[in-house]
mmCIF file of C-alpha atoms in Angstrom:
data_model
loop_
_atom_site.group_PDB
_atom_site.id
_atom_site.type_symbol
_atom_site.label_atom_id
_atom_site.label_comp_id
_atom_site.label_asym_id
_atom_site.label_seq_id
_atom_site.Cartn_x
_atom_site.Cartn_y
_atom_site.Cartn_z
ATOM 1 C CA UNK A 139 15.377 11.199 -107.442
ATOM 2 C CA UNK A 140 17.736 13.356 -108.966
ATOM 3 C CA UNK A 141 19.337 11.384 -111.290
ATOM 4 C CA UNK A 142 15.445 10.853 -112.652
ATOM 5 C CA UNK A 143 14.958 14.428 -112.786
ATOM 6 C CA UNK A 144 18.375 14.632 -114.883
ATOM 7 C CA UNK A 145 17.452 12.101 -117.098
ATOM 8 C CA UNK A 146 13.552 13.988 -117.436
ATOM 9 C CA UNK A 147 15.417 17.260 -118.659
ATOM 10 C CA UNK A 148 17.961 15.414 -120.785
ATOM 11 C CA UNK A 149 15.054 13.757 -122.662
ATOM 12 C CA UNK A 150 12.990 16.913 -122.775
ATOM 13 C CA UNK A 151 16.057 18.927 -124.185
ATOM 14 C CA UNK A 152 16.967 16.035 -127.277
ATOM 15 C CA UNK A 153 13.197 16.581 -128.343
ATOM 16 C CA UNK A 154 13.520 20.195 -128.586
ATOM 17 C CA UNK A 155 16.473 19.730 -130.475
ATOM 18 C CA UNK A 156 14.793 17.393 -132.886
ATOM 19 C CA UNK A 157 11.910 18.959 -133.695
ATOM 20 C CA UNK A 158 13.760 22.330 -134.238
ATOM 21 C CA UNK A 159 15.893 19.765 -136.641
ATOM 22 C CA UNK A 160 12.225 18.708 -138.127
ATOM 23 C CA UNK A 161 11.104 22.367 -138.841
ATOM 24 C CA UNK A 162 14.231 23.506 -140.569
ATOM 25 C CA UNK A 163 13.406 20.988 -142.926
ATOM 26 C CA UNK A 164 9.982 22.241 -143.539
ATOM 27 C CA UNK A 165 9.417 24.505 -146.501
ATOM 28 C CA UNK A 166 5.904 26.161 -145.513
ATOM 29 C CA UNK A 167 5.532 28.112 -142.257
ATOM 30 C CA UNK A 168 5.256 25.425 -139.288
ATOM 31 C CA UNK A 169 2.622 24.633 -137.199
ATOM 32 C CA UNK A 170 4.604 25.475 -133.982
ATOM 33 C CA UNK A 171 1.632 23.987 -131.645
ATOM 34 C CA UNK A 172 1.453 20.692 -133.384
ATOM 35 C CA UNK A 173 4.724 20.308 -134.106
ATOM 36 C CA UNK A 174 5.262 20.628 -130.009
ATOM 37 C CA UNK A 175 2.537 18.008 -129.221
ATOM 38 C CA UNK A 176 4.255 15.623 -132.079
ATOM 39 C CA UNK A 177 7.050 15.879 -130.098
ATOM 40 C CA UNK A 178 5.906 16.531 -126.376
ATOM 41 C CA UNK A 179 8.235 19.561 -125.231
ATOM 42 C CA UNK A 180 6.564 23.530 -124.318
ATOM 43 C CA UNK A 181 4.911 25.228 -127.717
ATOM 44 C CA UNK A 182 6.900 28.690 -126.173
ATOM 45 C CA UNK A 183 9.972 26.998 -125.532
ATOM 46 C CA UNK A 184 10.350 25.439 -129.089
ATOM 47 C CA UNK A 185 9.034 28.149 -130.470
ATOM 48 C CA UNK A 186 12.369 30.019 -129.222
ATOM 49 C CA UNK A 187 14.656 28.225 -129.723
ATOM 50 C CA UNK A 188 13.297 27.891 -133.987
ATOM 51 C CA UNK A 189 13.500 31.884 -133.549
ATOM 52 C CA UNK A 190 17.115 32.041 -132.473
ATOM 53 C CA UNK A 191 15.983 32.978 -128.707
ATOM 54 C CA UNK A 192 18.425 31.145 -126.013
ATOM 55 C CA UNK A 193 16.161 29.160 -123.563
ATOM 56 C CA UNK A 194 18.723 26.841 -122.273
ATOM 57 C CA UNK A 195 21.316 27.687 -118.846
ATOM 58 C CA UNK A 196 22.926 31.558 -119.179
ATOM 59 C CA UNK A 197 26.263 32.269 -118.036
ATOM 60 C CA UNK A 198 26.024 32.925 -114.182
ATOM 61 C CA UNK A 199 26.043 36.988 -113.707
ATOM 62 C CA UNK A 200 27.941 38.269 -111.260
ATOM 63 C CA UNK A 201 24.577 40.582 -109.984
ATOM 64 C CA UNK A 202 22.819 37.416 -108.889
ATOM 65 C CA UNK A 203 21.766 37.116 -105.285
ATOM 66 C CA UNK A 204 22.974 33.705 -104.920
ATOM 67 C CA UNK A 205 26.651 31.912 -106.374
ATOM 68 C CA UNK A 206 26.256 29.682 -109.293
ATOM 69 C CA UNK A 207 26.734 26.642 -106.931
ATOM 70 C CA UNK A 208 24.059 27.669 -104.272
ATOM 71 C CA UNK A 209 21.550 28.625 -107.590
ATOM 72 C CA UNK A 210 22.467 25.244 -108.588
ATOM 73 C CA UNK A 211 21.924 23.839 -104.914
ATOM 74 C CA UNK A 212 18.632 25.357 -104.664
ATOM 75 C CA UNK A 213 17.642 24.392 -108.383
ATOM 76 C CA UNK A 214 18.102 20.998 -107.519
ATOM 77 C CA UNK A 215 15.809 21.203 -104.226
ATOM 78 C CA UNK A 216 12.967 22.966 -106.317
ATOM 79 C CA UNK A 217 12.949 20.515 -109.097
ATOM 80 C CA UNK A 218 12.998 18.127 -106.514
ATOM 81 C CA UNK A 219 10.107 19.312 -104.633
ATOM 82 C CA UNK A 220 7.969 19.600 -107.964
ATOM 83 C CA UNK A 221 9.035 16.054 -109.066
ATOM 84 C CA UNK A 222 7.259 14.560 -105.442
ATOM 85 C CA UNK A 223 4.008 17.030 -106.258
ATOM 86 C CA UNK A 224 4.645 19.252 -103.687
ATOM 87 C CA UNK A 225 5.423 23.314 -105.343
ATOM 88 C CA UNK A 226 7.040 25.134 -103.595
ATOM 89 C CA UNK A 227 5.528 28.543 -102.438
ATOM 90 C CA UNK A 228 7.073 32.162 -102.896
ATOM 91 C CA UNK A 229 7.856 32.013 -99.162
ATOM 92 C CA UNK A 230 9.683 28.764 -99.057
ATOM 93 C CA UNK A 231 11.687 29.638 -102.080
ATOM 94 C CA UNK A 232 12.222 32.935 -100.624
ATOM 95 C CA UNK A 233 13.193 31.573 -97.156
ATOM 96 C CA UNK A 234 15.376 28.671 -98.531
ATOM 97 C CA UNK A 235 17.240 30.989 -100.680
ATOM 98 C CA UNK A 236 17.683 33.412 -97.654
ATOM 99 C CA UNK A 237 18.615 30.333 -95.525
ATOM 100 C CA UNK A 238 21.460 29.682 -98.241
ATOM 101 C CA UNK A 239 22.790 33.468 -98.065
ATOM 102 C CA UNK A 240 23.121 33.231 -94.541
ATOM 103 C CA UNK A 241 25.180 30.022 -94.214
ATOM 104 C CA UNK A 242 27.723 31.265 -96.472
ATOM 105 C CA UNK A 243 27.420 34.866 -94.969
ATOM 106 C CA UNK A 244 31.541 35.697 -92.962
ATOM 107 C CA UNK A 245 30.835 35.466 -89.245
ATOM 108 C CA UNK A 246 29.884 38.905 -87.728
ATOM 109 C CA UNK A 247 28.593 40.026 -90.949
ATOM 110 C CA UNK A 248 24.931 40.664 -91.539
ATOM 111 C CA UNK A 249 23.554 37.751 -94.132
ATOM 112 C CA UNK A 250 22.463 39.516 -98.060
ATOM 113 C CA UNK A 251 18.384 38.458 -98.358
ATOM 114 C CA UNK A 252 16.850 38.221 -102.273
ATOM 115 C CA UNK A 253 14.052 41.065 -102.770
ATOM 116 C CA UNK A 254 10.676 40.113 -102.644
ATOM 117 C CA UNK A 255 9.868 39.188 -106.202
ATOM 118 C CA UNK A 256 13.259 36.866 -106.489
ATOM 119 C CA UNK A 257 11.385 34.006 -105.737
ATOM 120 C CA UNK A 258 9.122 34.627 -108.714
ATOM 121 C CA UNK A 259 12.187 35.246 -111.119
ATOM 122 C CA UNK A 260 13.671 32.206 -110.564
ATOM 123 C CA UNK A 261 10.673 29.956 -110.851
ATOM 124 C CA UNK A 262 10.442 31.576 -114.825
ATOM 125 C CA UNK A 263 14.302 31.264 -114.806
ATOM 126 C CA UNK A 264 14.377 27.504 -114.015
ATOM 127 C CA UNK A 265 10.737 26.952 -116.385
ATOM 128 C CA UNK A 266 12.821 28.860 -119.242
ATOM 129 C CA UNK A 267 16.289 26.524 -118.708
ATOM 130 C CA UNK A 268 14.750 23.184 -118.238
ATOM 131 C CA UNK A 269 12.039 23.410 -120.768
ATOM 132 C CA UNK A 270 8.891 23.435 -118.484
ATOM 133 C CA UNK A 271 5.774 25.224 -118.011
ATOM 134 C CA UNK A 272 5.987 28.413 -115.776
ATOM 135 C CA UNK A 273 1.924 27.857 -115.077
ATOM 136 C CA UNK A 274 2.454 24.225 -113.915
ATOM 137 C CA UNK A 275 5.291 25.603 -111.715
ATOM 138 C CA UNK A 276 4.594 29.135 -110.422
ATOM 139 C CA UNK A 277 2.450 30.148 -108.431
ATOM 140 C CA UNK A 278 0.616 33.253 -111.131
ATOM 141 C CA UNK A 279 2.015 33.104 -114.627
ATOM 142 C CA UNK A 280 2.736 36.459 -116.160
ATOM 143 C CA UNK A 281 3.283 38.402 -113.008
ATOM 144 C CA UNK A 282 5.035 38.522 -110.423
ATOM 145 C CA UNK A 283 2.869 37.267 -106.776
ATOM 146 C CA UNK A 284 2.173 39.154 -104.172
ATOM 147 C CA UNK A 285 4.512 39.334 -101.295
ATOM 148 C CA UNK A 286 2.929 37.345 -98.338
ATOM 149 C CA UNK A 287 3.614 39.393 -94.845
ATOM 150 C CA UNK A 288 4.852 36.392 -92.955
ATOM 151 C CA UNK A 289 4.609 37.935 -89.406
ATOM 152 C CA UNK A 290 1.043 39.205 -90.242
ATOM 153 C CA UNK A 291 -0.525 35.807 -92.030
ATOM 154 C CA UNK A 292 -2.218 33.722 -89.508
ATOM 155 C CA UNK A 293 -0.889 30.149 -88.669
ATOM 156 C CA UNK A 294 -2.409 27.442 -90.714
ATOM 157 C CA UNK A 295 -1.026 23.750 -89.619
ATOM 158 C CA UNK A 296 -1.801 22.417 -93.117
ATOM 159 C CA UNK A 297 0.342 25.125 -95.095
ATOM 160 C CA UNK A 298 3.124 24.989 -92.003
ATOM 161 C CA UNK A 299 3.398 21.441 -93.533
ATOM 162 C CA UNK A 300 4.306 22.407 -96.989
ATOM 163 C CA UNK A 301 6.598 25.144 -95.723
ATOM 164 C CA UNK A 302 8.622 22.934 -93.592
ATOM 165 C CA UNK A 303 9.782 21.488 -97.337
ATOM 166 C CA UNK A 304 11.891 24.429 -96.903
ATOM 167 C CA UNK A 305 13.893 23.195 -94.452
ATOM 168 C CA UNK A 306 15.412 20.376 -97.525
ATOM 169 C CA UNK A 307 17.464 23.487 -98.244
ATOM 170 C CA UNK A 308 19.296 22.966 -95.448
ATOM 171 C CA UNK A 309 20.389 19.291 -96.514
ATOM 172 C CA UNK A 310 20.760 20.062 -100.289
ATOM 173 C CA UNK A 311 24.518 19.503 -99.497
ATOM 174 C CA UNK A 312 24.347 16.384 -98.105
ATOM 175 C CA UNK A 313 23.439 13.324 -99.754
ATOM 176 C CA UNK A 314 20.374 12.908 -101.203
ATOM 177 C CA UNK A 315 19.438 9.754 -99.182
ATOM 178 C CA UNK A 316 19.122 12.441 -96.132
ATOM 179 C CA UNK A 317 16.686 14.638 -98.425
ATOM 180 C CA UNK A 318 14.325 11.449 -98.664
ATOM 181 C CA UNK A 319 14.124 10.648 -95.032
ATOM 182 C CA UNK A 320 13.306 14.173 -94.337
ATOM 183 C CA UNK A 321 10.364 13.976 -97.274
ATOM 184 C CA UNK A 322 9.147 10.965 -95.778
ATOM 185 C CA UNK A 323 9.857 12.412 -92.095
ATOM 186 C CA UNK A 324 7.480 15.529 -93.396
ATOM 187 C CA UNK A 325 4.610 13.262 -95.049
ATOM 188 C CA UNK A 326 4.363 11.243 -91.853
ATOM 189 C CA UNK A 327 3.875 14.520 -89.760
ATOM 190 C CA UNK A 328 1.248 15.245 -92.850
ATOM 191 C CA UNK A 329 -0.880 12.466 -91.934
ATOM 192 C CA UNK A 330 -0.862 12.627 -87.910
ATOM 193 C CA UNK A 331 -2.128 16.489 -89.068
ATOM 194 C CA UNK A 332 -5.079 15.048 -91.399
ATOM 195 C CA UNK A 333 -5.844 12.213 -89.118
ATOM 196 C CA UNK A 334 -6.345 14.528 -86.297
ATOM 197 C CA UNK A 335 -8.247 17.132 -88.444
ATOM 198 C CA UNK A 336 -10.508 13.844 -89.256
ATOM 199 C CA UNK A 337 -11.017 12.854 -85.817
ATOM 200 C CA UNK A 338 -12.044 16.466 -84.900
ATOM 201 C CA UNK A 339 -14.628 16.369 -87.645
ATOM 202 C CA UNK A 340 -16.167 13.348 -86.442
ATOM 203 C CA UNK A 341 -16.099 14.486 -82.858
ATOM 204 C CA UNK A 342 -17.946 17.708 -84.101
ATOM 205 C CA UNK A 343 -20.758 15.260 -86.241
ATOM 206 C CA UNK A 344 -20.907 13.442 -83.411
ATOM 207 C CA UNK A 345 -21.629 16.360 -80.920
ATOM 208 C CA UNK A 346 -24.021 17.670 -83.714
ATOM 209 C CA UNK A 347 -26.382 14.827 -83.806
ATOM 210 C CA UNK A 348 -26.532 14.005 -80.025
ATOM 211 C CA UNK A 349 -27.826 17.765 -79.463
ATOM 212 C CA UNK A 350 -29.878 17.072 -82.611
ATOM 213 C CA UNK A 351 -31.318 14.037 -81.018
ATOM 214 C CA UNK A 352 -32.146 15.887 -77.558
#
């Protein structure tokens, strides 16, 4: 899976490169919109790269939360996650990322935790370095979301499901084989969920018409 993902960005970047190619040859002022649908890559993305703007991977700074090789860890997870349909919330990136800081965290010491709108700067971080669409991938384009109270937010067995994808942070140094069990692990817990919501329901209909009937 992410060897395809790879090969997805690797594609998406050599179009981007080509079409900027493509406009410098133009001599009138170019259509940046159709000139992006010609060649299937982000109208803002090629867009800045033509104006000199750098889109692609920035030198690690030395003020970021995580190290380059956890950012890179949990990159991988959240392209990951994306690629099987399932986005990651601002919780589970915020959790995962928290999860990371505390593994690596000397023993005795009290574990560093990323603020509350982290989660939202790296979504537009990884959209702006591997050429996607922040909308498709964040949860609110343009802004940054609203930090969700954890403690206060009632449980909802449905949503638990998509944040125990979180909990692939904790394998993203492993082998990747280990990341697809869990997937599959967490899909199969997915459906006992919906089947039992299902059966509920028709209990319910059931219920409903006898009473009806009487």
């Amino acid at each position: 899976m992410s060897q395809i993902i790879s090969e997805d960005l690797a594609v998406n970047e050599d179009r981007i490169r080509e079409a900027v190619e493509y406009i410098k040859t133009l001599q009138e002022k170019p259509n940046i919109y159709q000139i992006a649908r010609d060649y299937d890559v982000p109208a803002h993305i090629l867009r800045a790269r033509y104006l000199g703007r750098k889109t692609q991977r920035r030198p690690h700074p030395n003020s970021c939360a995580l190290s380059q090789s956890q950012e890179k860890a949990l990159t991988d997870w959240y392209l990951l996650a994306i690629k099987a349909n399932h986005r990651p919330t601002p919780m589970m990136i915020t959790r995962s990322a928290n999860k990371l800081l505390e593994r690596s965290a000397p023993a005795g010491s009290e574990p560093r935790k990323v603020g509350k709108n982290w989660a939202w700067k790296f979504s537009k971080r990884v959209a702006e370095e591997h050429g996607l669409n922040l909308a498709d991938i964040a949860p609110s384009a343009g802004k940054p979301p609203v930090e969700i109270d954890e403690e206060e937010s009632r449980p909802d067995p449905y949503e638990t499901f998509r944040e125990k994808l979180a909990h692939m942070a904790e394998l993203i140094d492993e082998h990747y084989a280990q990341q697809k069990e869990l997937l599959s692990q967490l899909m199969a817990d997915y459906q006992v969920l919906l089947d039992a919501k299902n059966k509920e329901q028709a209990r319910a209909s059931d219920q409903f018409q006898r009473s009806d009937s009487i």
